[in-house]
Each structure stands twice: as structure tokens, then as C-alpha cells.
mmCIF file of C-alpha atoms in Angstrom:
data_model
loop_
_atom_site.group_PDB
_atom_site.id
_atom_site.type_symbol
_atom_site.label_atom_id
_atom_site.label_comp_id
_atom_site.label_asym_id
_atom_site.label_seq_id
_atom_site.Cartn_x
_atom_site.Cartn_y
_atom_site.Cartn_z
ATOM 1 C CA MET A 1 0.025 0.049 0.083
ATOM 2 C CA SER A 2 1.344 3.375 -1.043
ATOM 3 C CA GLY A 3 1.814 6.188 1.553
ATOM 4 C CA ASP A 4 -1.215 8.116 0.008
ATOM 5 C CA ASP A 5 -3.331 5.000 0.260
ATOM 6 C CA ALA A 6 -2.198 4.257 3.755
ATOM 7 C CA HIS A 7 -3.218 7.772 4.946
ATOM 8 C CA LEU A 8 -6.498 7.588 3.160
ATOM 9 C CA ALA A 9 -7.338 4.144 4.724
ATOM 10 C CA ALA A 10 -6.249 5.670 8.131
ATOM 11 C CA TYR A 11 -8.469 8.685 7.629
ATOM 12 C CA LEU A 12 -11.513 6.809 6.812
ATOM 13 C CA ALA A 13 -10.951 4.529 9.760
ATOM 14 C CA VAL A 14 -10.891 7.792 11.963
ATOM 15 C CA VAL A 15 -14.206 9.014 10.370
ATOM 16 C CA GLU A 16 -15.716 5.622 11.321
ATOM 17 C CA ARG A 17 -14.263 5.494 14.747
ATOM 18 C CA VAL A 18 -15.304 9.293 15.636
ATOM 19 C CA THR A 19 -18.665 8.961 14.101
ATOM 20 C CA THR A 20 -19.447 5.919 16.260
ATOM 21 C CA LEU A 21 -18.383 7.606 19.203
ATOM 22 C CA GLU A 22 -20.688 10.608 18.635
ATOM 23 C CA ARG A 23 -23.655 8.392 17.538
ATOM 24 C CA ASP A 24 -23.324 6.185 20.691
ATOM 25 C CA ALA A 25 -22.589 9.391 23.070
ATOM 26 C CA GLU A 26 -25.135 10.419 25.964
ATOM 27 C CA PRO A 27 -26.835 13.474 24.840
ATOM 28 C CA ASP A 28 -25.475 15.610 27.425
ATOM 29 C CA ARG A 29 -22.005 14.768 26.323
ATOM 30 C CA LEU A 30 -22.582 16.134 22.809
ATOM 31 C CA ASP A 31 -22.764 19.698 24.155
ATOM 32 C CA ALA A 32 -20.248 19.228 26.833
ATOM 33 C CA ILE A 33 -16.938 21.106 26.515
ATOM 34 C CA VAL A 34 -13.885 18.939 25.117
ATOM 35 C CA PRO A 35 -10.934 19.489 27.749
ATOM 36 C CA ALA A 36 -8.446 19.749 24.909
ATOM 37 C CA CYS A 37 -10.445 22.152 23.070
ATOM 38 C CA PRO A 38 -11.990 24.406 25.578
ATOM 39 C CA ASP A 39 -13.577 26.799 23.065
ATOM 40 C CA TRP A 40 -15.618 23.752 21.494
ATOM 41 C CA SER A 41 -18.270 21.284 22.478
ATOM 42 C CA SER A 42 -18.034 17.719 21.272
ATOM 43 C CA ARG A 43 -20.725 18.625 18.723
ATOM 44 C CA GLN A 44 -18.499 21.535 17.300
ATOM 45 C CA VAL A 45 -15.316 19.356 17.058
ATOM 46 C CA LEU A 46 -17.497 17.014 15.031
ATOM 47 C CA SER A 47 -18.690 20.056 12.969
ATOM 48 C CA HIS A 48 -15.219 21.240 12.377
ATOM 49 C CA LEU A 49 -14.191 17.850 11.280
ATOM 50 C CA ALA A 50 -17.106 17.724 8.746
ATOM 51 C CA GLY A 51 -16.461 21.096 7.650
ATOM 52 C CA LEU A 52 -12.729 20.537 7.144
ATOM 53 C CA ALA A 53 -13.457 17.552 4.796
ATOM 54 C CA GLU A 54 -16.094 19.802 2.905
ATOM 55 C CA ASP A 55 -13.645 22.631 2.427
ATOM 56 C CA TRP A 56 -11.076 20.068 1.026
ATOM 57 C CA VAL A 57 -13.364 18.848 -1.485
ATOM 58 C CA ARG A 58 -14.278 22.415 -2.355
ATOM 59 C CA GLY A 59 -10.866 23.608 -2.451
ATOM 60 C CA ASN A 60 -11.566 26.256 0.103
ATOM 61 C CA LEU A 61 -8.094 26.403 1.622
ATOM 62 C CA ASP A 62 -7.566 30.120 2.152
ATOM 63 C CA ASP A 63 -6.214 30.755 5.550
ATOM 64 C CA TYR A 64 -5.736 26.977 5.951
ATOM 65 C CA ALA A 65 -5.458 25.921 9.514
ATOM 66 C CA SER A 66 -6.049 29.488 11.022
ATOM 67 C CA ASP A 67 -8.267 29.837 14.027
ATOM 68 C CA ALA A 68 -10.760 32.008 11.854
ATOM 69 C CA TRP A 69 -10.873 29.200 9.104
ATOM 70 C CA ALA A 70 -11.536 26.302 11.642
ATOM 71 C CA GLN A 71 -13.951 28.242 13.696
ATOM 72 C CA THR A 72 -16.206 28.787 10.555
ATOM 73 C CA GLN A 73 -16.301 24.924 10.241
ATOM 74 C CA ALA A 74 -16.916 24.476 13.966
ATOM 75 C CA ASP A 75 -19.926 26.816 13.402
ATOM 76 C CA ARG A 76 -21.176 25.738 10.084
ATOM 77 C CA PHE A 77 -23.491 23.037 11.193
ATOM 78 C CA ALA A 78 -24.902 24.683 14.310
ATOM 79 C CA ASP A 79 -28.467 23.904 13.297
ATOM 80 C CA HIS A 80 -27.884 20.415 12.332
ATOM 81 C CA SER A 81 -28.680 17.093 14.280
ATOM 82 C CA ILE A 82 -25.707 14.705 14.975
ATOM 83 C CA GLY A 83 -27.075 12.429 12.321
ATOM 84 C CA GLU A 84 -26.978 15.021 9.719
ATOM 85 C CA LEU A 85 -23.339 16.047 10.911
ATOM 86 C CA ILE A 86 -22.196 12.569 10.554
ATOM 87 C CA ALA A 87 -23.792 12.129 7.243
ATOM 88 C CA ALA A 88 -22.151 15.357 5.904
ATOM 89 C CA TRP A 89 -18.605 14.274 7.312
ATOM 90 C CA GLN A 90 -18.988 10.691 5.723
ATOM 91 C CA GLN A 91 -20.097 12.253 2.281
ATOM 92 C CA ALA A 92 -17.061 14.587 2.116
ATOM 93 C CA ALA A 93 -14.600 12.109 3.308
ATOM 94 C CA GLY A 94 -15.883 9.618 0.756
ATOM 95 C CA GLN A 95 -14.766 11.957 -1.886
ATOM 96 C CA PHE A 96 -11.099 11.994 -0.743
ATOM 97 C CA GLY A 97 -10.111 9.083 -2.943
ATOM 98 C CA ARG A 98 -10.701 10.930 -6.201
ATOM 99 C CA LEU A 99 -8.769 14.126 -5.071
ATOM 100 C CA GLY A 100 -5.088 14.331 -6.190
ATOM 101 C CA PRO A 101 -2.327 16.405 -4.542
ATOM 102 C CA SER A 102 -3.520 19.672 -3.093
ATOM 103 C CA PRO A 103 -1.740 23.093 -3.531
ATOM 104 C CA LEU A 104 -0.188 22.596 0.085
ATOM 105 C CA GLY A 105 1.705 19.768 -1.667
ATOM 106 C CA ALA A 106 0.093 16.347 -0.498
ATOM 107 C CA THR A 107 -2.889 14.631 -0.825
ATOM 108 C CA PRO A 108 -6.034 15.829 1.311
ATOM 109 C CA ALA A 109 -6.092 12.531 3.268
ATOM 110 C CA ARG A 110 -2.468 13.232 4.546
ATOM 111 C CA TRP A 111 -3.341 16.548 5.847
ATOM 112 C CA ALA A 112 -6.729 15.772 7.210
ATOM 113 C CA PHE A 113 -5.588 12.731 8.938
ATOM 114 C CA GLY A 114 -3.373 14.421 11.538
ATOM 115 C CA ASP A 115 -6.107 16.723 12.404
ATOM 116 C CA ALA A 116 -8.757 14.055 12.625
ATOM 117 C CA VAL A 117 -6.752 11.540 14.761
ATOM 118 C CA THR A 118 -5.744 14.569 16.953
ATOM 119 C CA HIS A 119 -9.466 15.502 17.782
ATOM 120 C CA GLU A 120 -10.415 11.652 18.109
ATOM 121 C CA ALA A 121 -7.757 11.696 20.869
ATOM 122 C CA ASP A 122 -9.314 14.879 22.310
ATOM 123 C CA LEU A 123 -12.923 13.409 22.227
ATOM 124 C CA ARG A 124 -12.184 9.899 23.802
ATOM 125 C CA PRO A 125 -11.958 11.228 27.373
ATOM 126 C CA LEU A 126 -15.338 12.773 26.948
ATOM 127 C CA LEU A 127 -17.218 10.232 25.000
ATOM 128 C CA ALA A 128 -15.371 6.949 25.761
ATOM 129 C CA PRO A 129 -13.278 7.331 29.042
ATOM 130 C CA CYS A 130 -10.499 4.891 29.477
ATOM 131 C CA THR A 131 -10.093 4.280 25.701
ATOM 132 C CA ARG A 132 -7.257 5.708 23.457
ATOM 133 C CA VAL A 133 -6.489 6.121 19.772
ATOM 134 C CA PRO A 134 -5.312 2.758 18.383
ATOM 135 C CA SER A 135 -1.406 2.424 18.284
ATOM 136 C CA ASP A 136 -1.207 1.955 14.442
ATOM 137 C CA ALA A 137 -2.958 5.656 14.225
ATOM 138 C CA VAL A 138 -0.620 7.193 16.783
ATOM 139 C CA ALA A 139 2.487 5.683 14.909
ATOM 140 C CA LEU A 140 1.018 7.128 11.687
ATOM 141 C CA GLY A 141 0.295 10.672 13.126
ATOM 142 C CA LEU A 142 3.994 10.714 14.522
ATOM 143 C CA GLN A 143 5.354 10.510 11.098
ATOM 144 C CA ALA A 144 4.021 13.866 10.135
ATOM 145 C CA ALA A 145 4.557 15.435 13.705
ATOM 146 C CA ILE A 146 8.324 14.313 14.093
ATOM 147 C CA GLY A 147 8.966 15.641 10.542
ATOM 148 C CA ARG A 148 7.561 19.016 11.367
ATOM 149 C CA TRP A 149 9.590 19.104 14.699
ATOM 150 C CA ARG A 150 12.790 18.131 12.816
ATOM 151 C CA LEU A 151 12.313 21.112 10.506
ATOM 152 C CA GLU A 152 11.614 23.600 13.343
ATOM 153 C CA LEU A 153 14.747 22.230 15.343
ATOM 154 C CA GLY A 154 16.875 22.077 12.488
ATOM 155 C CA ALA A 155 16.171 25.413 11.338
ATOM 156 C CA ALA A 156 16.903 26.827 14.935
ATOM 157 C CA GLU A 157 20.281 24.767 14.574
ATOM 158 C CA VAL A 158 19.910 23.137 17.913
ATOM 159 C CA ALA A 159 22.168 20.012 18.682
ATOM 160 C CA PRO A 160 20.949 16.526 17.495
ATOM 161 C CA LEU A 161 18.435 14.868 19.711
ATOM 162 C CA ASP A 162 17.512 11.155 19.621
ATOM 163 C CA VAL A 163 13.770 10.950 20.313
ATOM 164 C CA VAL A 164 13.026 7.632 22.032
ATOM 165 C CA ALA A 165 9.351 6.578 21.691
ATOM 166 C CA SER A 166 9.989 3.615 24.255
ATOM 167 C CA ASP A 167 7.065 1.488 22.770
ATOM 168 C CA LEU A 168 7.732 2.370 19.253
ATOM 169 C CA ARG A 169 11.055 3.499 17.840
ATOM 170 C CA THR A 170 13.732 6.262 17.727
ATOM 171 C CA TRP A 171 14.047 9.172 15.414
ATOM 172 C CA GLN A 172 16.979 11.917 15.462
ATOM 173 C CA VAL A 173 15.999 15.465 15.083
ATOM 174 C CA GLY A 174 18.143 18.838 15.437
ATOM 175 C CA ASP A 175 20.875 20.044 13.194
ATOM 176 C CA PRO A 176 23.435 17.198 12.533
ATOM 177 C CA GLU A 177 26.025 19.747 12.018
ATOM 178 C CA ALA A 178 25.683 21.361 15.433
ATOM 179 C CA ARG A 179 28.076 19.799 18.096
ATOM 180 C CA ALA A 180 29.190 17.146 15.379
ATOM 181 C CA ASP A 181 31.862 16.125 17.804
ATOM 182 C CA GLN A 182 29.429 15.115 20.474
ATOM 183 C CA ALA A 183 26.898 12.361 20.954
ATOM 184 C CA ALA A 184 23.080 13.432 20.395
ATOM 185 C CA GLU A 185 21.284 14.018 23.381
ATOM 186 C CA THR A 186 18.416 12.016 24.340
ATOM 187 C CA VAL A 187 14.709 12.108 25.217
ATOM 188 C CA THR A 188 12.511 9.215 26.231
ATOM 189 C CA THR A 189 8.871 8.974 26.494
ATOM 190 C CA ALA A 190 5.875 6.737 25.386
ATOM 191 C CA ALA A 191 4.715 7.161 21.903
ATOM 192 C CA TYR A 192 1.272 8.368 22.805
ATOM 193 C CA GLU A 193 2.744 11.113 24.986
ATOM 194 C CA LEU A 194 4.879 12.141 22.139
ATOM 195 C CA PHE A 195 2.083 12.240 19.771
ATOM 196 C CA ARG A 196 -0.092 14.449 22.021
ATOM 197 C CA ALA A 197 2.671 16.630 22.839
ATOM 198 C CA LEU A 198 3.638 17.326 19.090
ATOM 199 C CA TYR A 199 -0.006 18.098 18.246
ATOM 200 C CA GLY A 200 -0.244 20.603 20.920
ATOM 201 C CA ARG A 201 -1.826 18.742 23.761
ATOM 202 C CA ARG A 202 0.953 18.535 26.477
ATOM 203 C CA SER A 203 2.239 21.627 28.478
ATOM 204 C CA ARG A 204 5.939 22.425 28.555
ATOM 205 C CA ALA A 205 6.003 21.241 32.205
ATOM 206 C CA GLN A 206 4.643 17.823 30.851
ATOM 207 C CA MET A 207 7.369 17.593 28.274
ATOM 208 C CA GLU A 208 10.038 18.478 30.656
ATOM 209 C CA ALA A 209 8.957 15.775 32.791
ATOM 210 C CA TRP A 210 10.209 13.160 30.178
ATOM 211 C CA THR A 211 13.600 11.689 30.814
ATOM 212 C CA TRP A 212 16.094 14.020 29.060
ATOM 213 C CA SER A 213 19.816 13.209 28.911
ATOM 214 C CA GLY A 214 20.672 16.843 28.970
ATOM 215 C CA ASP A 215 19.009 20.410 28.849
ATOM 216 C CA SER A 216 15.531 20.156 27.796
ATOM 217 C CA SER A 217 15.052 23.988 27.199
ATOM 218 C CA ILE A 218 17.411 23.885 24.248
ATOM 219 C CA TYR A 219 14.654 22.032 22.507
ATOM 220 C CA LEU A 220 11.431 23.171 24.230
ATOM 221 C CA ASP A 221 12.430 26.856 23.745
ATOM 222 C CA VAL A 222 12.019 26.318 19.851
ATOM 223 C CA GLY A 223 8.344 25.620 20.339
ATOM 224 C CA LEU A 224 6.276 23.485 18.057
ATOM 225 C CA ALA A 225 5.645 23.649 14.101
ATOM 226 C CA TYR A 226 2.617 25.974 13.039
ATOM 227 C CA PRO A 227 -0.217 25.616 13.859
ATOM 228 C CA PHE A 228 0.373 23.997 17.114
ATOM 229 C CA SER A 229 1.355 25.394 20.392
ATOM 230 C CA ARG A 230 1.665 24.008 23.813
ATOM 231 C CA PRO A 231 -1.215 24.581 26.434
ATOM 232 C CA GLU A 232 -0.346 26.573 29.503
ATOM 233 C CA SER A 233 -1.701 23.981 31.806
ATOM 234 C CA ASP A 234 -1.374 20.320 31.995
ATOM 235 C CA LEU A 235 -3.690 18.002 29.901
ATOM 236 C CA GLU A 236 -4.332 14.372 30.807
ATOM 237 C CA ASP A 237 -6.242 11.916 28.698
#
């Protein structure tokens, strides 16, 4: 399976999992605020996901990933039922397979998957407590997240860092030319924690609590790649 096919299959799997969570949720949970998205209810997160898929199909990519762009999606289906929201998302997502590479440089499924799997993880503590995103989806989400972080750290010319997901694999990030005469520093955490952090769902304090061989501030001062930023307070899920 090609990378594009794998992302399309993974995205459609997220659609199926999230729509099942929303369809089976208690009514009071649908309008409850999602802790990881404190400006949105569960219903608005689903509306954003459906609206984002529609915007990809329509080619409405101006101000992609901006707060205003996402908010128009969250508000788009305010008068729709959950069933109508689910149908809208499924209909738009079902057209992704015929869409080629986007003006942003990759197929829509590659872009939409990262957003969708992040929000799946956001929704689970509210709609399905004690469950998590499947490990294969976490691993796929980390591919793009590590790539973006590598670019940020490389541009900042920080020393190499071995990022060890203790239950998955190791990546090297940073500038390989910086301090080339020294071994890379190391940070170790679980794959799920790394996934949540690089998509802006862990505070700096939570990232500092990982196992670092050296000074974590060298890397954490750089921040995350757009459009992600760390929350000020800790987030658990």
C-alpha cells in the first residue's frame, strides 16, 4: 500500500471511529466542552471535522489551519442534528479518494488525517473514557509530527536529539552539524505522549518531565511547528 493509500485508509478509519463515538454518546456529552479544545463542544469538534472535509473537497483552503478558518467549520452546522453532521462528514470524506495532490503539497487525506486523529484523541476522554486512539494510528500520526518538529529544530540549529518512543522507535532531530563532535542528547517517553505533545496537547511542564539526558530547554524553547502550540496548563487523557 502506498503512503497516500495508507493515509486515506487511516483517515477513513478515524471517520468511522469518531462517528461511532458521537452516535453512541449520551445526549448531554454532545454539548459538553472538550477539555483539549476548551472553546468547542463535542458537537462543534465534529462540525469542524465535517467542515474541514467539505472545504478540502471544495478547494476552500484560504487561511488553511488558521483559527478563523477552523471556527467557521465549527459553527457551520449549528442547526444540524448529530445524524446530519455525521452524514455530511461521511459524504465529504468519501470523495477524498478521487482528489489528487493539493496546492499545499500532499493529498488531502495526509493533511486531514493528522487533524482528525488528534481530535479523536481529544474526544475520547469525554465520549469513551479509558480508551485511546489505536497504536497504529498514533504511529502514523507521529510520522508527520516528527517531520515538522525536525524542521523546526533544524532551522533553529540546535544540537542533535534522539527522540525515543519507548514502545515504538527512535528518531533523530535537530541540526546534525551542530556539535558534531558530541553524541546526540536523548529524550525518552511513550509514543502516545509524544504524539499528544507534538500536536499541542501537552504543556511544557509535561514535556520537561520526560526523561532527558541533557538540558530540555534547548529544544523546548524552539516551540512546535505551526499551527500547534503548547497549552499553558497540563492536559491528561
